[in-house]
Amino acid sequence: MGRFNDIFITVLPLFVISAFLLPELATAQLRPNFYANICPDVENIVRKAVTAKFQQTFVTVPGTLRLFFHDCFVQGCDASVIIASTPNNQAEKDHPDNLSLAGDGFDTVIKAKAAVDATAGCTNKVSCADILSMATRDVIALAGGPSYAVELGRLDGLSSTAASVNGKLPKAGFDLNKLNALFAANGLNQTDMIALSGAHTLGFSHCNQFTNRIYNFSPQNPIDPTLDKQYASQLQSMCPKNVDPRIAINMDPTTPRIFDNVYYQNLQQGKGLFTSDQVLFTDQRSKPLVNAWAGNSQAFQNAFISAITKLGRVGVKTGSNGNIRRDCGALN
Ligand code: HEM
Ligand SMILES: *[C@@H]1O[C@H](CO)[C@@H](O)[C@H](O)[C@H]1NC(C)=O
Ligand SMILES: CC(=O)N[C@H]1CO[C@H](CO)[C@@H](O)[C@@H]1O
């Protein structure tokens, strides 16, 4: 009886405390229109800034989309990837896995933030993490992909270290088990992983990400046998041995500037650029969805929207775990 009382007494204050915390947690819960009473026009302001940037360079699209992915997979969607390194701290963006993040993705967020902050009533009211998620939605639509209601209400993270990137991002050489494990660690299942891989319908890769597939795959097969032969020789001519390491090529050889389901059609034809792309078709566990989405653009788009919405919920910062950064590139 005494034990029961002890438990009751220690548990009760926890309920009382959580009742006080609840309003704060409730505001941190993501939802569309989070800024309706704070900065009602924020989505139009961001869209306008992103569109202006897009008109300057197409790299805005893949740069922003990949930035969102890397942000969410390392310490959650908290804009920690945008923090610049300082003499005392090497930030996430300076980890070697970030080497190829396009500067235009960062610039998109900085420009959209400036536009938001220049609007009366909105200054320092919208997180960089939310601006990145809105910008991501906008670039997908600008490239011909679907649009969707984006959930908002994230806070910006309070730290960013290169060390925190280790092991958090997938590698081009990953097989299905490794891909699934890494995505599962972020609450995303195989369906989500296959849908999000469809982002490789856009953007560029440096040659070193796949040279093993075209020159030294195995002693028996210098070229990865899952690669289409003609595509393999195109890749060899675009990426000769000892190529300039700055050279980058389109990941979708067919419609590189359109957000479409051609990525999956490419996989059916042996035109997946990375091992991690082609394995989605060669592994029997993922092949059925590749085939389904290759033949049904609407089904792919629905799955992508569901998956990127789940991606946007990863590790969201609430309460004292975050703040609204004045400068997206520096901690307050
Ligand atoms: C499934 C596991 C994934 C692997 C192994 C992977 C790997 C890579 C690699 C190696 C590159 C080329 C980097 C370079 O050399 O410049 C790349 C580019 C890219 N990735 Fe992924 N990625 C994966 C998933 C994703 C996801 C989930 C997204 C977004 C939802 C994404 C979006 C992009 C974009 C847009 C680019 C092009 C970037 C640019 O042109 O600037 N990737 N990815
Ligand atoms: C993956 O998650 C989505 C919802 O988040 C669900 O609809 C789907 O059935 C899941 N797929 C698998 C293979 O578990
Ligand atoms: C865009 C960006 O900031 N890229 C950096 C990624 O990390 C390397 C070092 O590993 C830097 O040199 C890049 O500038």
Short mmCIF file of C-alpha atoms and ligand atoms in Angstrom, two decimals:
data_model
loop_
_atom_site.label_atom_id
_atom_site.label_comp_id
_atom_site.label_asym_id
_atom_site.label_seq_id
_atom_site.Cartn_x
_atom_site.Cartn_y
_atom_site.Cartn_z
CA MET A 1 0.00 0.00 0.00
CA GLY A 2 2.83 2.33 0.97
CA ARG A 3 4.54 1.58 -2.32
CA PHE A 4 1.39 2.33 -4.24
CA ASN A 5 1.13 5.68 -2.46
CA ASP A 6 4.76 6.51 -3.28
CA ILE A 7 4.14 5.88 -6.93
CA PHE A 8 0.96 7.88 -6.91
CA ILE A 9 2.64 10.81 -5.21
CA THR A 10 5.63 10.86 -7.59
CA VAL A 11 3.49 10.45 -10.67
CA LEU A 12 0.95 13.15 -9.84
CA PRO A 13 3.36 16.10 -10.08
CA LEU A 14 4.44 14.86 -13.51
CA PHE A 15 0.87 15.14 -14.73
CA VAL A 16 0.64 18.61 -13.25
CA ILE A 17 3.87 19.68 -14.94
CA SER A 18 2.85 18.27 -18.29
CA ALA A 19 -0.45 20.15 -18.09
CA PHE A 20 1.59 23.36 -17.93
CA LEU A 21 3.87 22.28 -20.74
CA LEU A 22 1.02 21.24 -22.98
CA PRO A 23 0.31 24.62 -24.61
CA GLU A 24 3.97 24.87 -25.62
CA LEU A 25 4.00 21.34 -27.05
CA ALA A 26 0.74 22.03 -28.84
CA THR A 27 2.21 25.04 -30.64
CA ALA A 28 5.22 22.93 -31.61
CA GLN A 29 2.94 20.35 -33.23
CA LEU A 30 3.33 20.75 -36.98
CA ARG A 31 0.32 21.87 -38.98
CA PRO A 32 -0.45 23.67 -42.22
CA ASN A 33 -1.25 27.37 -41.74
CA PHE A 34 0.82 27.52 -38.57
CA TYR A 35 1.65 31.18 -39.32
CA ALA A 36 -1.94 32.22 -40.12
CA ASN A 37 -2.05 34.62 -37.15
CA ILE A 38 1.69 35.35 -36.99
CA CYS A 39 2.75 36.14 -40.56
CA PRO A 40 -0.30 35.33 -42.68
CA ASP A 41 1.30 35.92 -46.07
CA VAL A 42 4.46 33.91 -45.37
CA GLU A 43 3.84 31.22 -47.98
CA ASN A 44 3.40 33.78 -50.76
CA ILE A 45 6.45 35.73 -49.62
CA VAL A 46 8.61 32.59 -49.67
CA ARG A 47 7.20 31.43 -52.99
CA LYS A 48 7.96 34.78 -54.59
CA ALA A 49 11.56 34.76 -53.35
CA VAL A 50 12.07 31.15 -54.43
CA THR A 51 10.60 31.84 -57.86
CA ALA A 52 12.93 34.82 -58.35
CA LYS A 53 15.91 32.65 -57.42
CA PHE A 54 14.67 29.85 -59.71
CA GLN A 55 14.52 32.30 -62.61
CA GLN A 56 18.22 33.06 -62.05
CA THR A 57 19.37 29.44 -61.93
CA PHE A 58 17.76 26.03 -62.17
CA VAL A 59 20.24 24.64 -59.60
CA THR A 60 17.94 26.27 -57.04
CA VAL A 61 15.62 23.29 -57.46
CA PRO A 62 17.89 20.29 -56.80
CA GLY A 63 20.04 22.34 -54.41
CA THR A 64 17.10 23.18 -52.14
CA LEU A 65 15.52 19.74 -52.29
CA ARG A 66 18.71 17.96 -51.32
CA LEU A 67 19.43 20.52 -48.60
CA PHE A 68 16.08 19.72 -46.98
CA PHE A 69 16.86 15.99 -47.03
CA HIS A 70 20.31 16.43 -45.51
CA ASP A 71 18.94 18.81 -42.90
CA CYS A 72 16.22 16.40 -41.77
CA PHE A 73 18.48 13.31 -41.62
CA VAL A 74 21.08 15.02 -39.43
CA GLN A 75 19.65 16.16 -36.08
CA GLY A 76 16.15 16.61 -37.57
CA CYS A 77 14.56 19.30 -39.76
CA ASP A 78 15.99 22.21 -37.83
CA ALA A 79 18.05 24.15 -40.39
CA SER A 80 21.22 23.03 -38.61
CA VAL A 81 22.69 22.21 -42.04
CA ILE A 82 22.66 25.93 -42.93
CA ILE A 83 24.87 27.03 -40.02
CA ALA A 84 28.27 28.25 -41.16
CA SER A 85 31.42 26.96 -39.50
CA THR A 86 33.28 29.24 -37.10
CA PRO A 87 36.92 29.11 -35.99
CA ASN A 88 35.78 27.06 -32.98
CA ASN A 89 33.24 24.78 -34.64
CA GLN A 90 33.19 22.80 -37.86
CA ALA A 91 29.48 22.80 -38.78
CA GLU A 92 27.41 20.13 -40.56
CA LYS A 93 27.81 21.74 -43.95
CA ASP A 94 31.56 21.25 -43.80
CA HIS A 95 31.41 17.50 -43.32
CA PRO A 96 32.78 15.77 -46.45
CA ASP A 97 29.32 14.28 -47.15
CA ASN A 98 28.13 17.86 -47.66
CA LEU A 99 30.91 18.79 -50.00
CA SER A 100 28.57 18.73 -52.96
CA LEU A 101 25.58 20.56 -51.47
CA ALA A 102 24.91 23.28 -54.01
CA GLY A 103 25.43 26.80 -52.65
CA ASP A 104 22.23 27.85 -54.41
CA GLY A 105 20.15 25.80 -51.97
CA PHE A 106 21.59 27.74 -49.03
CA ASP A 107 21.17 31.01 -50.92
CA THR A 108 17.50 30.22 -51.57
CA VAL A 109 16.78 30.00 -47.84
CA ILE A 110 18.83 33.12 -47.04
CA LYS A 111 16.96 35.13 -49.71
CA ALA A 112 13.53 33.86 -48.64
CA LYS A 113 14.37 34.64 -45.00
CA ALA A 114 15.36 38.18 -45.97
CA ALA A 115 12.05 38.63 -47.81
CA VAL A 116 10.07 37.33 -44.81
CA ASP A 117 11.98 39.51 -42.36
CA ALA A 118 11.43 42.57 -44.55
CA THR A 119 7.67 42.15 -44.14
CA ALA A 120 6.06 44.14 -41.34
CA GLY A 121 5.09 41.90 -38.44
CA CYS A 122 7.05 38.90 -39.76
CA THR A 123 10.56 39.86 -38.64
CA ASN A 124 12.14 36.97 -36.73
CA LYS A 125 8.78 35.21 -36.48
CA VAL A 126 9.37 32.40 -39.01
CA SER A 127 11.99 29.70 -38.45
CA CYS A 128 14.67 28.93 -41.01
CA ALA A 129 13.62 25.28 -40.77
CA ASP A 130 10.10 26.21 -41.89
CA ILE A 131 11.42 28.49 -44.63
CA LEU A 132 13.49 25.55 -45.96
CA SER A 133 10.45 23.26 -45.91
CA MET A 134 8.29 25.83 -47.73
CA ALA A 135 11.07 26.48 -50.26
CA THR A 136 11.37 22.73 -50.85
CA ARG A 137 7.65 22.48 -51.59
CA ASP A 138 7.97 25.44 -53.95
CA VAL A 139 10.96 24.17 -55.95
CA ILE A 140 9.25 20.81 -56.52
CA ALA A 141 6.22 22.60 -57.97
CA LEU A 142 8.42 24.93 -60.05
CA ALA A 143 10.05 21.87 -61.65
CA GLY A 144 6.67 20.49 -62.66
CA GLY A 145 6.10 18.27 -59.64
CA PRO A 146 3.07 18.16 -57.36
CA SER A 147 2.27 20.87 -54.84
CA TYR A 148 1.11 20.08 -51.34
CA ALA A 149 0.10 21.71 -48.08
CA VAL A 150 3.33 21.97 -46.12
CA GLU A 151 3.25 21.38 -42.37
CA LEU A 152 4.85 24.17 -40.36
CA GLY A 153 5.78 25.02 -36.79
CA ARG A 154 9.41 23.87 -36.56
CA LEU A 155 11.97 25.67 -34.46
CA ASP A 156 15.59 26.09 -35.50
CA GLY A 157 18.17 23.87 -33.85
CA LEU A 158 20.71 25.12 -31.36
CA SER A 159 23.76 23.25 -32.62
CA SER A 160 25.44 22.07 -35.80
CA THR A 161 28.57 19.96 -35.88
CA ALA A 162 30.33 18.13 -38.68
CA ALA A 163 30.74 15.16 -36.32
CA SER A 164 26.95 14.78 -36.07
CA VAL A 165 26.79 13.96 -39.80
CA ASN A 166 28.80 10.73 -39.48
CA GLY A 167 26.72 7.75 -40.54
CA LYS A 168 23.48 9.75 -40.90
CA LEU A 169 23.38 10.12 -44.68
CA PRO A 170 23.00 7.34 -47.25
CA LYS A 171 25.85 6.54 -49.63
CA ALA A 172 25.57 5.96 -53.37
CA GLY A 173 26.89 2.41 -52.90
CA PHE A 174 24.19 1.33 -50.42
CA ASP A 175 22.12 -1.81 -50.97
CA LEU A 176 18.44 -2.11 -50.04
CA ASN A 177 19.06 -3.31 -46.49
CA LYS A 178 21.32 -0.37 -45.73
CA LEU A 179 18.90 2.11 -47.32
CA ASN A 180 15.98 0.69 -45.38
CA ALA A 181 17.89 0.72 -42.10
CA LEU A 182 18.90 4.36 -42.42
CA PHE A 183 15.43 5.51 -43.45
CA ALA A 184 13.81 3.40 -40.72
CA ALA A 185 16.02 5.17 -38.19
CA ASN A 186 14.19 8.33 -39.30
CA GLY A 187 10.72 6.82 -39.10
CA LEU A 188 10.49 6.25 -42.85
CA ASN A 189 9.62 2.85 -44.30
CA GLN A 190 10.68 1.22 -47.57
CA THR A 191 7.77 2.77 -49.46
CA ASP A 192 8.79 6.24 -48.28
CA MET A 193 12.42 5.52 -49.18
CA ILE A 194 11.55 4.45 -52.73
CA ALA A 195 9.31 7.50 -53.17
CA LEU A 196 11.91 9.95 -51.84
CA SER A 197 14.58 8.41 -54.06
CA GLY A 198 12.43 9.75 -56.89
CA ALA A 199 14.03 13.13 -56.06
CA HIS A 200 16.89 11.88 -58.22
CA THR A 201 14.69 12.79 -61.17
CA LEU A 202 16.46 16.16 -60.82
CA GLY A 203 19.95 17.43 -60.29
CA PHE A 204 23.54 16.51 -60.72
CA SER A 205 26.12 14.07 -59.48
CA HIS A 206 29.87 14.23 -59.53
CA CYS A 207 31.59 11.40 -61.38
CA ASN A 208 33.26 9.90 -58.31
CA GLN A 209 29.86 8.73 -57.01
CA PHE A 210 29.60 6.02 -59.66
CA THR A 211 33.04 5.53 -61.29
CA ASN A 212 33.29 2.10 -59.68
CA ARG A 213 30.22 1.08 -61.69
CA ILE A 214 31.75 2.00 -65.06
CA TYR A 215 35.44 1.13 -64.62
CA ASN A 216 36.20 -1.32 -61.84
CA PHE A 217 33.02 -3.01 -60.72
CA SER A 218 34.50 -6.50 -60.24
CA PRO A 219 37.35 -8.60 -61.64
CA GLN A 220 34.90 -10.44 -63.95
CA ASN A 221 32.84 -7.36 -64.90
CA PRO A 222 34.58 -3.99 -65.13
CA ILE A 223 31.12 -2.52 -65.81
CA ASP A 224 28.20 -3.10 -63.45
CA PRO A 225 26.03 -5.63 -65.36
CA THR A 226 22.84 -3.97 -64.07
CA LEU A 227 23.76 -0.85 -66.09
CA ASP A 228 22.38 -0.48 -69.60
CA LYS A 229 25.37 -0.93 -71.95
CA GLN A 230 24.78 2.19 -74.00
CA TYR A 231 24.19 4.28 -70.88
CA ALA A 232 27.39 2.89 -69.38
CA SER A 233 29.41 4.01 -72.39
CA GLN A 234 27.76 7.46 -72.28
CA LEU A 235 28.78 7.70 -68.64
CA GLN A 236 32.32 6.67 -69.55
CA SER A 237 32.57 9.43 -72.14
CA MET A 238 31.17 12.08 -69.78
CA CYS A 239 33.34 10.83 -66.92
CA PRO A 240 36.66 9.63 -68.33
CA LYS A 241 39.18 8.22 -65.88
CA ASN A 242 40.96 11.11 -64.11
CA VAL A 243 38.08 13.45 -64.93
CA ASP A 244 38.10 16.91 -63.35
CA PRO A 245 36.49 16.22 -59.93
CA ARG A 246 34.26 19.29 -60.35
CA ILE A 247 32.45 17.77 -63.35
CA ALA A 248 28.86 16.88 -62.53
CA ILE A 249 26.33 15.15 -64.78
CA ASN A 250 22.55 14.90 -64.83
CA MET A 251 21.19 12.12 -62.65
CA ASP A 252 18.10 11.69 -64.82
CA PRO A 253 19.48 11.35 -68.37
CA THR A 254 16.00 11.64 -69.89
CA THR A 255 14.16 14.63 -68.33
CA PRO A 256 16.77 16.18 -66.00
CA ARG A 257 14.83 19.37 -65.26
CA ILE A 258 11.39 17.91 -64.70
CA PHE A 259 10.14 16.46 -61.45
CA ASP A 260 8.45 13.38 -62.89
CA ASN A 261 8.23 9.60 -62.59
CA VAL A 262 10.76 9.06 -65.40
CA TYR A 263 13.27 8.21 -62.66
CA TYR A 264 11.46 4.88 -62.22
CA GLN A 265 11.25 4.28 -65.97
CA ASN A 266 15.02 4.84 -66.11
CA LEU A 267 15.52 2.18 -63.44
CA GLN A 268 13.53 -0.30 -65.55
CA GLN A 269 15.95 0.41 -68.40
CA GLY A 270 19.17 0.02 -66.40
CA LYS A 271 19.65 3.78 -66.24
CA GLY A 272 19.81 4.26 -62.50
CA LEU A 273 22.96 6.30 -61.86
CA PHE A 274 23.89 5.06 -58.40
CA THR A 275 23.96 1.54 -57.01
CA SER A 276 21.40 2.84 -54.49
CA ASP A 277 19.09 3.84 -57.37
CA GLN A 278 19.43 0.72 -59.53
CA VAL A 279 19.06 -1.63 -56.56
CA LEU A 280 15.46 -0.45 -56.18
CA PHE A 281 14.72 -2.27 -59.44
CA THR A 282 17.07 -5.24 -59.08
CA ASP A 283 15.95 -6.15 -55.56
CA GLN A 284 12.69 -8.09 -55.76
CA ARG A 285 11.42 -6.44 -52.57
CA SER A 286 11.36 -2.94 -54.06
CA LYS A 287 10.86 -3.76 -57.76
CA PRO A 288 7.03 -3.92 -57.63
CA LEU A 289 6.75 -0.29 -56.51
CA VAL A 290 9.31 0.87 -59.08
CA ASN A 291 7.19 -0.77 -61.76
CA ALA A 292 3.97 0.65 -60.34
CA TRP A 293 5.26 4.21 -60.19
CA ALA A 294 7.01 3.98 -63.57
CA GLY A 295 3.57 3.40 -65.03
CA ASN A 296 1.51 5.71 -62.81
CA SER A 297 2.62 9.28 -62.27
CA GLN A 298 -0.30 10.08 -59.96
CA ALA A 299 0.47 7.15 -57.67
CA PHE A 300 4.12 8.27 -57.46
CA GLN A 301 3.13 11.84 -56.67
CA ASN A 302 0.78 10.75 -53.89
CA ALA A 303 3.47 8.54 -52.36
CA PHE A 304 6.06 11.30 -52.66
CA ILE A 305 3.83 13.85 -50.91
CA SER A 306 3.15 11.42 -48.09
CA ALA A 307 6.86 10.58 -47.74
CA ILE A 308 8.19 14.14 -47.85
CA THR A 309 5.57 15.15 -45.29
CA LYS A 310 6.87 12.38 -43.01
CA LEU A 311 10.44 13.50 -43.75
CA GLY A 312 9.49 16.99 -42.60
CA ARG A 313 8.46 15.66 -39.18
CA VAL A 314 11.84 14.08 -38.39
CA GLY A 315 13.42 15.38 -35.19
CA VAL A 316 11.41 18.60 -35.06
CA LYS A 317 12.60 20.92 -32.28
CA THR A 318 10.12 22.18 -29.71
CA GLY A 319 10.16 24.45 -26.68
CA SER A 320 13.59 25.09 -25.24
CA ASN A 321 15.24 22.73 -27.77
CA GLY A 322 15.04 25.40 -30.44
CA ASN A 323 14.52 29.03 -31.31
CA ILE A 324 13.92 31.28 -34.29
CA ARG A 325 17.25 32.19 -35.76
CA ARG A 326 17.86 35.80 -36.75
CA ASP A 327 20.45 34.72 -39.33
CA CYS A 328 19.88 31.25 -40.81
CA GLY A 329 23.63 30.82 -41.16
CA ALA A 330 24.53 31.51 -37.53
CA LEU A 331 23.26 30.50 -34.09
CA ASN A 332 21.61 33.41 -32.24
C1 HEM B 1 18.14 6.95 -51.02
C2 HEM B 1 19.35 7.28 -50.67
C3 HEM B 1 20.09 8.42 -51.30
C4 HEM B 1 21.39 8.40 -51.70
C5 HEM B 1 22.35 7.23 -51.57
C6 HEM B 1 21.68 9.69 -52.27
C7 HEM B 1 22.90 10.05 -52.78
C8 HEM B 1 23.13 11.17 -53.55
C9 HEM B 1 24.38 11.48 -54.18
C10 HEM B 1 25.65 10.66 -54.06
C11 HEM B 1 24.18 12.61 -54.91
C12 HEM B 1 25.20 13.31 -55.80
C13 HEM B 1 26.03 14.27 -55.04
C14 HEM B 1 27.08 14.87 -55.91
O1 HEM B 1 27.99 14.16 -56.32
O2 HEM B 1 27.02 16.07 -56.22
C15 HEM B 1 22.82 13.01 -54.72
C16 HEM B 1 22.25 14.12 -55.29
C17 HEM B 1 20.97 14.53 -55.03
N1 HEM B 1 20.09 13.97 -54.13
FE1 HEM B 1 20.30 12.20 -53.22
N2 HEM B 1 20.57 10.46 -52.22
C18 HEM B 1 19.58 9.73 -51.63
C19 HEM B 1 18.30 10.18 -51.36
C20 HEM B 1 17.84 11.44 -51.64
C21 HEM B 1 16.61 12.00 -51.15
C22 HEM B 1 15.68 11.30 -50.17
C23 HEM B 1 16.50 13.23 -51.69
C24 HEM B 1 15.42 14.26 -51.50
C25 HEM B 1 14.19 13.99 -51.14
C26 HEM B 1 17.63 13.43 -52.54
C27 HEM B 1 17.84 14.52 -53.35
C28 HEM B 1 18.95 14.70 -54.14
C29 HEM B 1 19.06 15.77 -55.12
C30 HEM B 1 17.98 16.77 -55.48
C31 HEM B 1 20.33 15.67 -55.66
C32 HEM B 1 20.95 16.60 -56.71
C33 HEM B 1 21.68 17.72 -56.01
C34 HEM B 1 22.16 18.81 -56.94
O3 HEM B 1 22.01 18.72 -58.14
O4 HEM B 1 22.69 19.80 -56.41
N3 HEM B 1 18.45 12.33 -52.46
N4 HEM B 1 22.20 12.12 -53.87
C1 LIG B 2 4.71 3.05 -44.97
O1 LIG B 2 4.07 4.08 -44.24
C2 LIG B 2 2.88 4.55 -44.84
C3 LIG B 2 2.28 5.65 -44.00
O2 LIG B 2 3.20 6.42 -43.35
C4 LIG B 2 1.87 3.45 -44.97
O3 LIG B 2 0.74 3.91 -45.67
C5 LIG B 2 2.48 2.29 -45.75
O4 LIG B 2 1.60 1.21 -45.75
C6 LIG B 2 3.80 1.87 -45.12
N1 LIG B 2 4.41 0.87 -45.99
C7 LIG B 2 5.02 -0.22 -45.55
C8 LIG B 2 5.65 -1.08 -46.57
O5 LIG B 2 5.09 -0.48 -44.36
C1 LIG B 3 28.03 24.19 -49.67
C2 LIG B 3 29.08 23.99 -48.64
O1 LIG B 3 29.12 24.67 -47.66
N1 LIG B 3 29.96 23.03 -48.89
C3 LIG B 3 31.06 22.73 -47.98
C4 LIG B 3 31.00 21.27 -47.60
O2 LIG B 3 32.12 20.86 -46.90
C5 LIG B 3 33.39 21.13 -47.53
C6 LIG B 3 34.49 20.61 -46.64
O3 LIG B 3 34.31 19.28 -46.35
C7 LIG B 3 33.54 22.64 -47.81
O4 LIG B 3 34.75 22.89 -48.49
C8 LIG B 3 32.36 23.10 -48.65
O5 LIG B 3 32.43 24.49 -48.85
#
